[in-house]
Tab-separated table of C-alpha atoms in Angstrom:
chain	number	residue	atom	x	y	z
A	598	UNK	CA	28.047	-47.113	14.924
A	599	UNK	CA	27.829	-44.412	12.631
A	600	UNK	CA	30.360	-42.234	11.112
A	601	UNK	CA	30.039	-38.382	9.968
A	602	UNK	CA	30.875	-37.694	6.297
A	603	UNK	CA	33.249	-34.561	5.963
A	604	UNK	CA	31.313	-31.437	4.197
A	605	UNK	CA	34.348	-30.492	2.346
A	606	UNK	CA	34.179	-30.867	-1.346
A	607	UNK	CA	37.397	-31.741	-3.377
A	608	UNK	CA	35.590	-32.706	-6.517
A	609	UNK	CA	34.091	-30.429	-9.059
A	610	UNK	CA	30.697	-30.992	-10.659
A	611	UNK	CA	32.000	-30.627	-14.148
A	612	UNK	CA	33.518	-34.128	-14.417
A	613	UNK	CA	32.710	-36.152	-17.521
A	614	UNK	CA	31.252	-39.297	-15.659
A	615	UNK	CA	27.982	-41.006	-16.981
A	616	UNK	CA	24.997	-40.596	-15.010
A	617	UNK	CA	25.089	-43.138	-12.005
A	618	UNK	CA	28.815	-43.970	-12.422
A	619	UNK	CA	29.726	-45.485	-9.148
A	620	UNK	CA	33.521	-44.620	-9.727
A	621	UNK	CA	32.561	-40.922	-9.598
A	622	UNK	CA	30.543	-41.032	-6.652
A	623	UNK	CA	33.227	-43.280	-4.924
A	624	UNK	CA	35.934	-40.442	-5.632
A	625	UNK	CA	33.977	-37.800	-4.137
A	626	UNK	CA	33.825	-39.853	-0.972
A	627	UNK	CA	37.164	-40.852	-0.948
A	628	UNK	CA	38.397	-37.284	-1.111
A	629	UNK	CA	36.319	-36.190	1.619
A	630	UNK	CA	37.718	-38.913	3.528
A	631	UNK	CA	41.398	-37.963	2.764
A	632	UNK	CA	41.326	-34.021	2.642
A	633	UNK	CA	43.426	-31.523	0.505
A	634	UNK	CA	46.907	-33.224	1.191
A	635	UNK	CA	46.276	-35.830	-1.377
A	636	UNK	CA	47.992	-36.676	-4.660
A	637	UNK	CA	45.977	-38.902	-7.080
A	638	UNK	CA	47.610	-41.375	-9.539
A	639	UNK	CA	45.130	-42.447	-12.129
A	640	UNK	CA	46.294	-45.023	-14.715
A	641	UNK	CA	44.325	-45.735	-17.950
A	642	UNK	CA	40.782	-46.247	-16.981
A	643	UNK	CA	37.391	-44.580	-17.315
A	644	UNK	CA	38.690	-41.933	-14.714
A	645	UNK	CA	41.263	-40.984	-17.295
A	646	UNK	CA	38.181	-39.316	-18.964
A	647	UNK	CA	36.166	-38.296	-16.027
A	648	UNK	CA	38.945	-36.010	-14.560
A	649	UNK	CA	38.779	-34.141	-17.684
A	650	UNK	CA	41.377	-33.177	-20.617
A	651	UNK	CA	44.544	-31.769	-19.760
A	652	UNK	CA	45.225	-29.101	-18.580
A	653	UNK	CA	41.734	-29.272	-16.990
A	654	UNK	CA	40.727	-31.297	-13.942
A	655	UNK	CA	37.923	-31.928	-11.805
A	656	UNK	CA	39.444	-32.585	-8.847
A	657	UNK	CA	40.765	-29.924	-6.317
A	658	UNK	CA	43.907	-31.895	-5.462
A	659	UNK	CA	47.048	-32.718	-7.538
A	660	UNK	CA	46.358	-35.509	-10.071
A	661	UNK	CA	48.955	-37.654	-12.167
A	662	UNK	CA	47.889	-39.654	-15.349
A	663	UNK	CA	50.064	-42.562	-15.898
A	664	UNK	CA	50.243	-45.612	-18.112
A	665	UNK	CA	47.860	-48.586	-17.664
A	666	UNK	CA	50.241	-50.944	-15.769
A	667	UNK	CA	51.893	-48.412	-13.667
A	668	UNK	CA	49.499	-47.539	-10.856
A	669	UNK	CA	51.537	-48.998	-8.019
A	670	UNK	CA	54.970	-48.038	-9.180
A	671	UNK	CA	54.217	-44.540	-9.902
A	672	UNK	CA	52.582	-44.062	-6.577
A	673	UNK	CA	55.476	-45.671	-4.937
A	674	UNK	CA	57.793	-43.346	-6.801
A	675	UNK	CA	55.752	-40.063	-5.786
A	676	UNK	CA	55.721	-41.206	-2.246
A	677	UNK	CA	59.643	-41.622	-2.315
A	678	UNK	CA	59.866	-37.943	-3.765
A	679	UNK	CA	57.754	-36.678	-1.044
A	680	UNK	CA	59.869	-38.155	1.757
A	681	UNK	CA	62.935	-36.928	0.418
A	682	UNK	CA	61.418	-33.500	0.361
A	683	UNK	CA	60.653	-33.953	4.034
A	684	UNK	CA	56.615	-34.347	3.557
A	685	UNK	CA	55.222	-37.213	5.395
A	686	UNK	CA	51.884	-35.964	5.453
A	687	UNK	CA	50.624	-35.884	2.006
A	688	UNK	CA	48.851	-39.212	1.135
A	689	UNK	CA	49.275	-40.705	-2.277
A	690	UNK	CA	46.310	-42.282	-3.802
A	691	UNK	CA	46.184	-44.513	-6.916
A	692	UNK	CA	42.559	-44.733	-8.269
A	693	UNK	CA	42.574	-47.571	-10.471
A	694	UNK	CA	39.800	-49.622	-12.502
A	695	UNK	CA	39.393	-53.390	-12.460
A	696	UNK	CA	41.369	-53.894	-15.498
A	697	UNK	CA	44.217	-51.652	-14.412
A	698	UNK	CA	44.405	-53.624	-10.992
A	699	UNK	CA	43.276	-57.409	-11.536
A	700	UNK	CA	44.998	-57.711	-14.834
A	701	UNK	CA	47.345	-55.257	-16.544
A	702	UNK	CA	48.558	-53.250	-13.531
A	703	UNK	CA	48.791	-56.266	-11.221
A	704	UNK	CA	52.456	-56.894	-11.537
A	705	UNK	CA	53.554	-53.280	-10.398
A	706	UNK	CA	50.784	-53.506	-7.534
A	707	UNK	CA	52.011	-56.531	-6.214
A	708	UNK	CA	55.587	-55.535	-6.335
A	709	UNK	CA	54.687	-52.252	-4.549
A	710	UNK	CA	52.688	-53.746	-1.646
A	711	UNK	CA	55.024	-56.559	-1.137
A	712	UNK	CA	57.806	-53.849	-0.330
A	713	UNK	CA	54.980	-52.373	1.843
A	714	UNK	CA	55.334	-48.923	0.009
A	715	UNK	CA	53.512	-46.347	1.578
A	716	UNK	CA	50.428	-45.260	-0.176
A	717	UNK	CA	46.668	-46.222	-0.702
A	718	UNK	CA	45.692	-48.317	-3.639
A	719	UNK	CA	41.908	-48.144	-4.361
A	720	UNK	CA	40.143	-50.307	-7.514
A	721	UNK	CA	37.000	-48.984	-8.349
A	722	UNK	CA	35.730	-52.112	-10.169
A	723	UNK	CA	33.171	-52.117	-12.559
A	724	UNK	CA	33.883	-55.599	-13.426
A	725	UNK	CA	34.864	-55.084	-17.130
A	726	UNK	CA	37.209	-53.013	-19.211
A	727	UNK	CA	34.377	-50.160	-19.500
A	728	UNK	CA	36.446	-47.371	-21.022
A	729	UNK	CA	37.395	-49.173	-24.358
A	730	UNK	CA	34.036	-50.873	-24.799
A	731	UNK	CA	32.985	-53.305	-22.134
A	732	UNK	CA	35.399	-56.178	-22.698
A	733	UNK	CA	35.650	-58.974	-19.928
A	734	UNK	CA	38.334	-58.750	-17.380
A	735	UNK	CA	39.211	-61.110	-14.689
A	736	UNK	CA	37.004	-59.130	-12.301
A	737	UNK	CA	33.954	-59.754	-14.591
A	738	UNK	CA	31.848	-62.300	-12.604
A	739	UNK	CA	30.827	-65.894	-14.001
A	740	UNK	CA	27.952	-65.881	-16.445
A	741	UNK	CA	28.112	-62.064	-17.069
A	742	UNK	CA	27.540	-60.578	-20.544
A	743	UNK	CA	30.346	-58.337	-22.207
A	744	UNK	CA	31.281	-57.623	-25.747
A	745	UNK	CA	33.964	-60.285	-25.464
A	746	UNK	CA	31.751	-62.651	-23.694
A	747	UNK	CA	28.758	-62.494	-25.428
A	748	UNK	CA	25.174	-64.062	-24.752
A	749	UNK	CA	26.125	-67.474	-26.681
A	750	UNK	CA	29.386	-67.569	-24.457
A	751	UNK	CA	29.093	-65.621	-21.562
A	752	UNK	CA	31.949	-65.638	-18.954
A	753	UNK	CA	32.825	-69.234	-17.904
A	754	UNK	CA	35.398	-68.407	-15.127
A	755	UNK	CA	34.726	-66.981	-11.647
A	756	UNK	CA	35.762	-63.342	-10.539
A	757	UNK	CA	39.337	-63.015	-9.248
A	758	UNK	CA	39.508	-62.774	-5.359
A	759	UNK	CA	41.469	-59.478	-5.298
A	760	UNK	CA	41.044	-58.970	-1.619
A	761	UNK	CA	42.356	-62.464	-0.632
A	762	UNK	CA	45.383	-61.988	-2.855
A	763	UNK	CA	46.247	-58.498	-1.389
A	764	UNK	CA	45.546	-60.084	1.866
A	765	UNK	CA	47.913	-62.844	1.219
A	766	UNK	CA	50.738	-60.215	0.929
A	767	UNK	CA	50.323	-59.328	4.606
A	768	UNK	CA	49.733	-55.849	3.840
A	769	UNK	CA	48.681	-53.534	7.124
A	770	UNK	CA	45.083	-53.008	5.442
A	771	UNK	CA	42.958	-54.265	3.008
A	772	UNK	CA	38.988	-53.600	2.793
A	773	UNK	CA	36.099	-53.601	0.592
A	774	UNK	CA	33.663	-50.750	0.123
A	775	UNK	CA	30.475	-49.334	-1.802
A	776	UNK	CA	28.782	-46.209	-2.308
A	777	UNK	CA	25.508	-47.616	-0.942
A	778	UNK	CA	27.114	-47.530	2.446
A	779	UNK	CA	29.046	-44.225	2.475
A	780	UNK	CA	29.882	-43.996	6.121
A	781	UNK	CA	31.665	-47.335	5.940
A	782	UNK	CA	33.420	-46.182	2.907
A	783	UNK	CA	34.763	-42.893	4.667
A	784	UNK	CA	35.692	-44.566	7.577
A	785	UNK	CA	37.958	-47.094	5.853
A	786	UNK	CA	39.587	-44.491	3.771
A	787	UNK	CA	39.984	-42.580	6.970
A	788	UNK	CA	41.511	-45.701	8.596
A	789	UNK	CA	43.925	-46.252	5.644
A	790	UNK	CA	45.086	-42.938	5.950
A	791	UNK	CA	46.186	-43.447	9.289
A	792	UNK	CA	48.196	-46.316	8.762
A	793	UNK	CA	51.886	-46.397	7.578
A	794	UNK	CA	52.362	-48.957	4.563
A	795	UNK	CA	50.659	-50.302	1.636
A	796	UNK	CA	46.637	-49.991	1.950
A	797	UNK	CA	44.274	-51.679	-0.530
A	798	UNK	CA	40.556	-50.667	-1.042
A	799	UNK	CA	38.371	-52.752	-3.187
A	800	UNK	CA	35.680	-50.465	-4.213
A	801	UNK	CA	32.042	-52.064	-5.686
A	802	UNK	CA	31.371	-49.731	-8.626
A	803	UNK	CA	28.388	-49.813	-10.863
A	804	UNK	CA	28.338	-49.044	-14.612
A	805	UNK	CA	24.845	-48.370	-15.895
A	806	UNK	CA	26.039	-48.598	-19.571
A	807	UNK	CA	28.299	-51.673	-19.023
A	808	UNK	CA	25.838	-53.476	-16.728
A	809	UNK	CA	22.664	-52.476	-18.864
A	810	UNK	CA	20.893	-50.706	-16.228
A	811	UNK	CA	19.006	-47.661	-15.229
A	812	UNK	CA	21.581	-44.951	-13.883
A	813	UNK	CA	18.958	-44.442	-11.022
A	814	UNK	CA	19.488	-47.863	-9.864
A	815	UNK	CA	23.315	-47.653	-8.991
A	816	UNK	CA	22.987	-47.334	-5.444
A	817	UNK	CA	19.969	-49.956	-5.148
A	818	UNK	CA	22.167	-52.329	-6.848
A	819	UNK	CA	25.120	-51.515	-4.802
A	820	UNK	CA	23.231	-52.160	-1.561
A	821	UNK	CA	21.451	-55.426	-3.017
A	822	UNK	CA	25.160	-56.593	-3.893
A	823	UNK	CA	25.794	-56.278	-0.004
A	824	UNK	CA	22.149	-57.707	1.364
A	825	UNK	CA	22.564	-60.583	-0.993
A	826	UNK	CA	26.099	-61.427	0.056
A	827	UNK	CA	27.507	-60.936	-3.494
A	828	UNK	CA	29.673	-58.342	-2.413
A	829	UNK	CA	30.488	-58.357	1.402
A	830	UNK	CA	31.604	-55.259	3.163
A	831	UNK	CA	34.947	-56.393	5.361
A	832	UNK	CA	38.340	-55.337	6.414
A	833	UNK	CA	41.576	-57.511	6.932
A	834	UNK	CA	44.477	-56.376	8.972
A	835	UNK	CA	47.836	-57.582	8.459
A	836	UNK	CA	46.538	-60.368	6.318
A	837	UNK	CA	45.368	-61.942	9.696
A	838	UNK	CA	42.224	-60.297	11.319
A	839	UNK	CA	39.288	-60.536	9.362
A	840	UNK	CA	36.233	-58.276	10.213
A	841	UNK	CA	32.908	-57.950	8.538
A	842	UNK	CA	31.632	-53.996	8.832
A	843	UNK	CA	28.277	-54.074	7.429
A	844	UNK	CA	26.214	-57.327	8.400
A	845	UNK	CA	23.391	-58.049	6.065
A	846	UNK	CA	19.934	-57.184	7.853
A	847	UNK	CA	17.692	-59.485	5.762
A	848	UNK	CA	18.003	-62.400	3.401
A	849	UNK	CA	18.200	-61.145	-0.063
A	850	UNK	CA	18.475	-63.926	-2.883
A	851	UNK	CA	20.955	-63.271	-5.680
A	852	UNK	CA	18.106	-63.173	-7.888
A	853	UNK	CA	17.029	-59.707	-6.627
A	854	UNK	CA	20.674	-58.395	-7.377
A	855	UNK	CA	20.881	-59.898	-10.825
A	856	UNK	CA	17.393	-59.035	-12.074
A	857	UNK	CA	18.070	-55.148	-12.552
A	858	UNK	CA	21.264	-55.740	-14.786
A	859	UNK	CA	20.533	-56.808	-18.380
A	860	UNK	CA	24.124	-58.227	-18.556
A	861	UNK	CA	22.546	-61.249	-16.389
A	862	UNK	CA	19.385	-61.313	-18.496
A	863	UNK	CA	20.045	-64.583	-20.349
A	864	UNK	CA	20.942	-66.535	-17.231
A	865	UNK	CA	18.579	-69.633	-16.785
A	866	UNK	CA	17.085	-70.768	-13.369
A	867	UNK	CA	19.925	-73.547	-13.269
A	868	UNK	CA	22.571	-70.471	-13.683
A	869	UNK	CA	21.327	-68.688	-11.007
A	870	UNK	CA	20.925	-71.390	-8.564
A	871	UNK	CA	24.721	-72.123	-9.493
A	872	UNK	CA	25.668	-68.459	-8.378
A	873	UNK	CA	23.436	-68.513	-5.277
A	874	UNK	CA	25.346	-71.645	-4.214
A	875	UNK	CA	28.802	-70.085	-4.894
A	876	UNK	CA	27.699	-66.845	-3.251
A	877	UNK	CA	26.443	-68.846	0.027
A	878	UNK	CA	29.654	-70.967	0.126
A	879	UNK	CA	31.872	-67.938	-0.027
A	880	UNK	CA	29.781	-66.053	2.688
A	881	UNK	CA	30.395	-69.214	4.849
A	882	UNK	CA	34.086	-68.866	4.295
A	883	UNK	CA	34.285	-65.117	5.137
A	884	UNK	CA	32.100	-65.650	8.367
A	885	UNK	CA	34.621	-68.525	9.426
A	886	UNK	CA	37.510	-66.133	8.812
A	887	UNK	CA	35.837	-63.223	10.641
A	888	UNK	CA	34.505	-65.439	13.771
A	889	UNK	CA	37.629	-67.828	14.286
């Protein structure tokens, strides 16, 4: 099944993102899906810069910059204010990076979704604190280089499973998305818009400078992440119903995904085999959940 992508443009071309930024591409698609009646909350992250300096904005919808740790609480407050005014149509969207979601903003996010606040929380995940110098976050994958996990001491712990954590809150809707599959991404934001309560969308977001790759590879790497099963595309409803929305059409080893990124250039054959084993195991777990 295919889904049309709306023609409307709610993001100006004069933004300040790096070439090939997955977060910028994802914002454009998300706003196409949500429409003009949207308020965007941006805690400290790359998008604090991408949007442009006050009083300018690259978005054609209201935008509120807020503190690193407050993405969930500010969105909940804005939604409460809208409802007090009788506005039940405007969508509140928090747009945060992995640092402000997996780490610094997790407490406010968890509290807001546990209360089932009516907003969409989107995490564009570039797998490190890119805006402040490529430091590791709990979203950084095992073995990756960052400025705080150098080649001699790469990250030694796995990436936090944020989708499973959000699904464990039993919120109405949780999903993954990537700009390599734009219709899937748009459909998920449209679906989230139509659901009352807390919604969480985890977006795979390549960062060419931080991942040490060519800007032209962003879509290719995003597609390889799905095809290699490193980043499966699926959704979870009410924490119980798991559904894979894009099944890989061909067998792609994780090596094909890793080799385009300099942050993995130091990995040995043994390291790559270890990653492959973990990817295969997690995929089997996902398929079991989706087909049970």
